[in-house]
């Protein structure tokens, strides 16, 4: 679950993992980008790579602050900066690119949500209305993360459930 930094040439790539994930899910891609001669920083978003309670205690402003800090750290020594985001990381990368267009050379988005599906959003709104989302509750995932490959799944660090409060915060951030 630890962040990683792979120094190389003068251009840098910031890799941002997905919701409930960790930098580990970006490591294979990070190694490939590094082999191509780029400095790579795989950051860990606040509350991620821990347990469900830790993630439930955070929200989108903290995830965005993690991404902004990672960007600032990389941009201080690398020019240009390339952004690569997976899932929630892609949404955060979009925000970084929109607010720092002069510093971002490229943007790569992988499975980036711009909204949550209607059924998920409706369920979250009901959980909020009935007070369930104020609790430390979570909904177990039907499968372990977004990885279908069994070998990769065994080594991936991810939460086993979607924390209600944090997921509701994501819904509000996406504006739905």
mmCIF file of C-alpha atoms in Angstrom:
data_model
loop_
_atom_site.group_PDB
_atom_site.id
_atom_site.type_symbol
_atom_site.label_atom_id
_atom_site.label_comp_id
_atom_site.label_asym_id
_atom_site.label_seq_id
_atom_site.Cartn_x
_atom_site.Cartn_y
_atom_site.Cartn_z
ATOM 1 C CA UNK A 1 0.000 0.000 0.000
ATOM 2 C CA UNK A 2 3.039 2.271 0.192
ATOM 3 C CA UNK A 3 3.587 5.060 -2.313
ATOM 4 C CA UNK A 4 6.490 4.608 -4.704
ATOM 5 C CA UNK A 5 8.981 6.918 -6.413
ATOM 6 C CA UNK A 6 11.106 5.807 -9.357
ATOM 7 C CA UNK A 7 13.655 8.469 -10.424
ATOM 8 C CA UNK A 8 14.773 8.717 -14.055
ATOM 9 C CA UNK A 9 14.725 11.549 -16.590
ATOM 10 C CA UNK A 10 13.529 15.150 -16.363
ATOM 11 C CA UNK A 11 9.879 14.428 -17.192
ATOM 12 C CA UNK A 12 7.654 13.040 -14.478
ATOM 13 C CA UNK A 13 4.510 10.956 -14.342
ATOM 14 C CA UNK A 14 2.109 11.167 -11.419
ATOM 15 C CA UNK A 15 0.110 7.944 -11.014
ATOM 16 C CA UNK A 16 -3.079 8.169 -8.950
ATOM 17 C CA UNK A 17 -4.859 4.992 -7.853
ATOM 18 C CA UNK A 18 -8.593 4.369 -7.559
ATOM 19 C CA UNK A 19 -11.230 4.478 -4.835
ATOM 20 C CA UNK A 20 -10.630 1.825 -2.134
ATOM 21 C CA UNK A 21 -7.314 0.939 -3.823
ATOM 22 C CA UNK A 22 -3.663 1.706 -3.195
ATOM 23 C CA UNK A 23 -0.538 2.658 -5.174
ATOM 24 C CA UNK A 24 0.064 -1.049 -5.720
ATOM 25 C CA UNK A 25 -2.638 -1.159 -8.413
ATOM 26 C CA UNK A 26 -0.582 1.373 -10.416
ATOM 27 C CA UNK A 27 2.847 -0.203 -9.860
ATOM 28 C CA UNK A 28 2.951 -2.393 -12.987
ATOM 29 C CA UNK A 29 2.125 0.626 -15.163
ATOM 30 C CA UNK A 30 4.569 2.752 -13.165
ATOM 31 C CA UNK A 31 7.377 0.289 -13.852
ATOM 32 C CA UNK A 32 6.630 0.430 -17.596
ATOM 33 C CA UNK A 33 6.548 4.249 -17.653
ATOM 34 C CA UNK A 34 9.805 4.317 -15.677
ATOM 35 C CA UNK A 35 11.419 1.883 -18.144
ATOM 36 C CA UNK A 36 10.517 4.373 -20.887
ATOM 37 C CA UNK A 37 12.708 6.968 -19.134
ATOM 38 C CA UNK A 38 10.282 8.958 -16.994
ATOM 39 C CA UNK A 39 10.449 9.688 -13.290
ATOM 40 C CA UNK A 40 7.368 8.110 -11.715
ATOM 41 C CA UNK A 41 5.535 8.969 -8.509
ATOM 42 C CA UNK A 42 2.760 6.648 -7.362
ATOM 43 C CA UNK A 43 0.985 8.442 -4.541
ATOM 44 C CA UNK A 44 -1.345 7.101 -1.859
ATOM 45 C CA UNK A 45 -4.605 8.978 -1.352
ATOM 46 C CA UNK A 46 -5.633 9.845 2.207
ATOM 47 C CA UNK A 47 -7.366 6.982 3.993
ATOM 48 C CA UNK A 48 -6.562 4.464 1.263
ATOM 49 C CA UNK A 49 -4.438 1.363 1.592
ATOM 50 C CA UNK A 50 -5.599 0.956 5.191
ATOM 51 C CA UNK A 51 -8.832 -0.439 6.552
ATOM 52 C CA UNK A 52 -12.401 0.537 5.738
ATOM 53 C CA UNK A 53 -12.722 2.659 8.895
ATOM 54 C CA UNK A 54 -9.694 4.761 7.883
ATOM 55 C CA UNK A 55 -11.187 5.366 4.441
ATOM 56 C CA UNK A 56 -14.594 6.170 5.946
ATOM 57 C CA UNK A 57 -12.896 8.857 8.061
ATOM 58 C CA UNK A 58 -11.740 10.722 4.937
ATOM 59 C CA UNK A 59 -13.528 12.511 2.122
ATOM 60 C CA UNK A 60 -12.914 14.001 -1.288
ATOM 61 C CA UNK A 61 -11.197 17.209 -0.067
ATOM 62 C CA UNK A 62 -8.517 15.043 1.580
ATOM 63 C CA UNK A 63 -8.168 12.849 -1.523
ATOM 64 C CA UNK A 64 -7.810 15.970 -3.646
ATOM 65 C CA UNK A 65 -5.235 17.388 -1.201
ATOM 66 C CA UNK A 66 -3.236 14.149 -1.522
ATOM 67 C CA UNK A 67 -3.260 14.458 -5.312
ATOM 68 C CA UNK A 68 -2.357 18.162 -5.187
ATOM 69 C CA UNK A 69 0.531 17.468 -2.801
ATOM 70 C CA UNK A 70 1.796 14.652 -4.996
ATOM 71 C CA UNK A 71 1.599 16.914 -8.036
ATOM 72 C CA UNK A 72 3.386 19.801 -6.293
ATOM 73 C CA UNK A 73 6.173 17.524 -5.084
ATOM 74 C CA UNK A 74 6.726 16.007 -8.524
ATOM 75 C CA UNK A 75 6.369 19.308 -10.421
ATOM 76 C CA UNK A 76 9.008 20.914 -8.179
ATOM 77 C CA UNK A 77 11.718 18.781 -9.816
ATOM 78 C CA UNK A 78 10.183 17.383 -13.017
ATOM 79 C CA UNK A 79 9.155 19.222 -16.161
ATOM 80 C CA UNK A 80 6.857 18.351 -17.819
ATOM 81 C CA UNK A 81 4.412 16.372 -15.699
ATOM 82 C CA UNK A 82 2.205 13.639 -17.137
ATOM 83 C CA UNK A 83 -0.901 12.594 -15.205
ATOM 84 C CA UNK A 84 -2.218 9.036 -15.112
ATOM 85 C CA UNK A 85 -5.337 8.295 -13.099
ATOM 86 C CA UNK A 86 -7.320 5.140 -12.526
ATOM 87 C CA UNK A 87 -10.974 5.331 -11.443
ATOM 88 C CA UNK A 88 -11.185 7.999 -8.713
ATOM 89 C CA UNK A 89 -7.558 8.817 -9.549
ATOM 90 C CA UNK A 90 -8.692 9.740 -13.054
ATOM 91 C CA UNK A 91 -11.286 12.128 -11.695
ATOM 92 C CA UNK A 92 -8.623 13.734 -9.514
ATOM 93 C CA UNK A 93 -6.220 13.874 -12.486
ATOM 94 C CA UNK A 94 -8.900 15.666 -14.523
ATOM 95 C CA UNK A 95 -9.173 18.277 -11.780
ATOM 96 C CA UNK A 96 -5.398 18.718 -11.622
ATOM 97 C CA UNK A 97 -5.164 19.114 -15.397
ATOM 98 C CA UNK A 98 -8.017 21.637 -15.445
ATOM 99 C CA UNK A 99 -6.487 23.751 -12.673
ATOM 100 C CA UNK A 100 -2.848 23.513 -13.861
ATOM 101 C CA UNK A 101 -2.984 23.400 -17.667
ATOM 102 C CA UNK A 102 0.431 25.017 -18.165
ATOM 103 C CA UNK A 103 2.179 22.360 -16.057
ATOM 104 C CA UNK A 104 0.481 19.245 -17.449
ATOM 105 C CA UNK A 105 1.857 17.755 -20.663
ATOM 106 C CA UNK A 106 -0.516 14.795 -20.972
ATOM 107 C CA UNK A 107 -3.471 13.193 -19.276
ATOM 108 C CA UNK A 108 -4.216 9.464 -19.306
ATOM 109 C CA UNK A 109 -7.507 8.346 -17.790
ATOM 110 C CA UNK A 110 -8.370 4.741 -17.001
ATOM 111 C CA UNK A 111 -11.968 3.815 -16.067
ATOM 112 C CA UNK A 112 -12.662 7.341 -14.813
ATOM 113 C CA UNK A 113 -16.083 7.974 -13.265
ATOM 114 C CA UNK A 114 -17.739 11.261 -14.084
ATOM 115 C CA UNK A 115 -20.864 10.139 -12.234
ATOM 116 C CA UNK A 116 -22.051 7.109 -10.325
ATOM 117 C CA UNK A 117 -24.682 4.810 -11.846
ATOM 118 C CA UNK A 118 -28.294 5.753 -11.066
ATOM 119 C CA UNK A 119 -28.941 2.710 -8.891
ATOM 120 C CA UNK A 120 -25.798 3.357 -6.801
ATOM 121 C CA UNK A 121 -26.559 7.072 -6.451
ATOM 122 C CA UNK A 122 -30.155 6.348 -5.429
ATOM 123 C CA UNK A 123 -29.053 3.766 -2.861
ATOM 124 C CA UNK A 124 -26.527 6.205 -1.400
ATOM 125 C CA UNK A 125 -29.115 8.987 -1.176
ATOM 126 C CA UNK A 126 -31.476 6.632 0.660
ATOM 127 C CA UNK A 127 -28.668 5.581 3.022
ATOM 128 C CA UNK A 128 -27.987 9.254 3.697
ATOM 129 C CA UNK A 129 -31.664 10.065 4.247
ATOM 130 C CA UNK A 130 -32.131 7.159 6.655
ATOM 131 C CA UNK A 131 -28.945 8.011 8.568
ATOM 132 C CA UNK A 132 -27.016 4.887 7.595
ATOM 133 C CA UNK A 133 -24.226 6.833 5.892
ATOM 134 C CA UNK A 134 -23.407 8.687 9.130
ATOM 135 C CA UNK A 135 -22.374 5.384 10.648
ATOM 136 C CA UNK A 136 -19.141 3.511 10.081
ATOM 137 C CA UNK A 137 -21.000 1.092 7.792
ATOM 138 C CA UNK A 138 -19.741 -0.411 4.586
ATOM 139 C CA UNK A 139 -21.076 -2.542 1.756
ATOM 140 C CA UNK A 140 -19.009 -5.619 0.935
ATOM 141 C CA UNK A 141 -17.700 -5.823 -2.606
ATOM 142 C CA UNK A 142 -19.032 -8.590 -4.801
ATOM 143 C CA UNK A 143 -15.448 -9.233 -5.891
ATOM 144 C CA UNK A 144 -12.090 -8.143 -4.510
ATOM 145 C CA UNK A 145 -11.358 -4.866 -6.263
ATOM 146 C CA UNK A 146 -11.444 -4.139 -9.939
ATOM 147 C CA UNK A 147 -8.971 -6.849 -10.874
ATOM 148 C CA UNK A 148 -10.244 -10.016 -12.493
ATOM 149 C CA UNK A 149 -6.811 -11.680 -12.715
ATOM 150 C CA UNK A 150 -6.502 -14.045 -9.723
ATOM 151 C CA UNK A 151 -2.708 -13.709 -9.362
ATOM 152 C CA UNK A 152 -2.853 -9.905 -9.431
ATOM 153 C CA UNK A 153 -5.803 -9.917 -7.040
ATOM 154 C CA UNK A 154 -3.836 -11.892 -4.425
ATOM 155 C CA UNK A 155 -1.170 -9.175 -4.169
ATOM 156 C CA UNK A 156 -3.390 -6.111 -4.601
ATOM 157 C CA UNK A 157 -3.981 -3.982 -1.511
ATOM 158 C CA UNK A 158 -7.599 -2.837 -1.517
ATOM 159 C CA UNK A 159 -10.506 -2.430 0.854
ATOM 160 C CA UNK A 160 -12.880 -5.385 0.935
ATOM 161 C CA UNK A 161 -15.903 -3.074 1.161
ATOM 162 C CA UNK A 162 -17.166 0.298 0.010
ATOM 163 C CA UNK A 163 -17.371 2.557 3.076
ATOM 164 C CA UNK A 164 -20.753 4.296 3.015
ATOM 165 C CA UNK A 165 -19.678 7.709 4.296
ATOM 166 C CA UNK A 166 -16.697 7.950 1.941
ATOM 167 C CA UNK A 167 -18.720 6.702 -1.044
ATOM 168 C CA UNK A 168 -21.444 9.237 -0.290
ATOM 169 C CA UNK A 169 -18.768 11.943 -0.222
ATOM 170 C CA UNK A 170 -17.659 10.805 -3.667
ATOM 171 C CA UNK A 171 -21.254 11.094 -4.877
ATOM 172 C CA UNK A 172 -21.488 14.681 -3.589
ATOM 173 C CA UNK A 173 -18.131 15.593 -5.137
ATOM 174 C CA UNK A 174 -19.242 14.318 -8.520
ATOM 175 C CA UNK A 175 -22.301 16.533 -8.161
ATOM 176 C CA UNK A 176 -24.978 13.876 -8.469
#
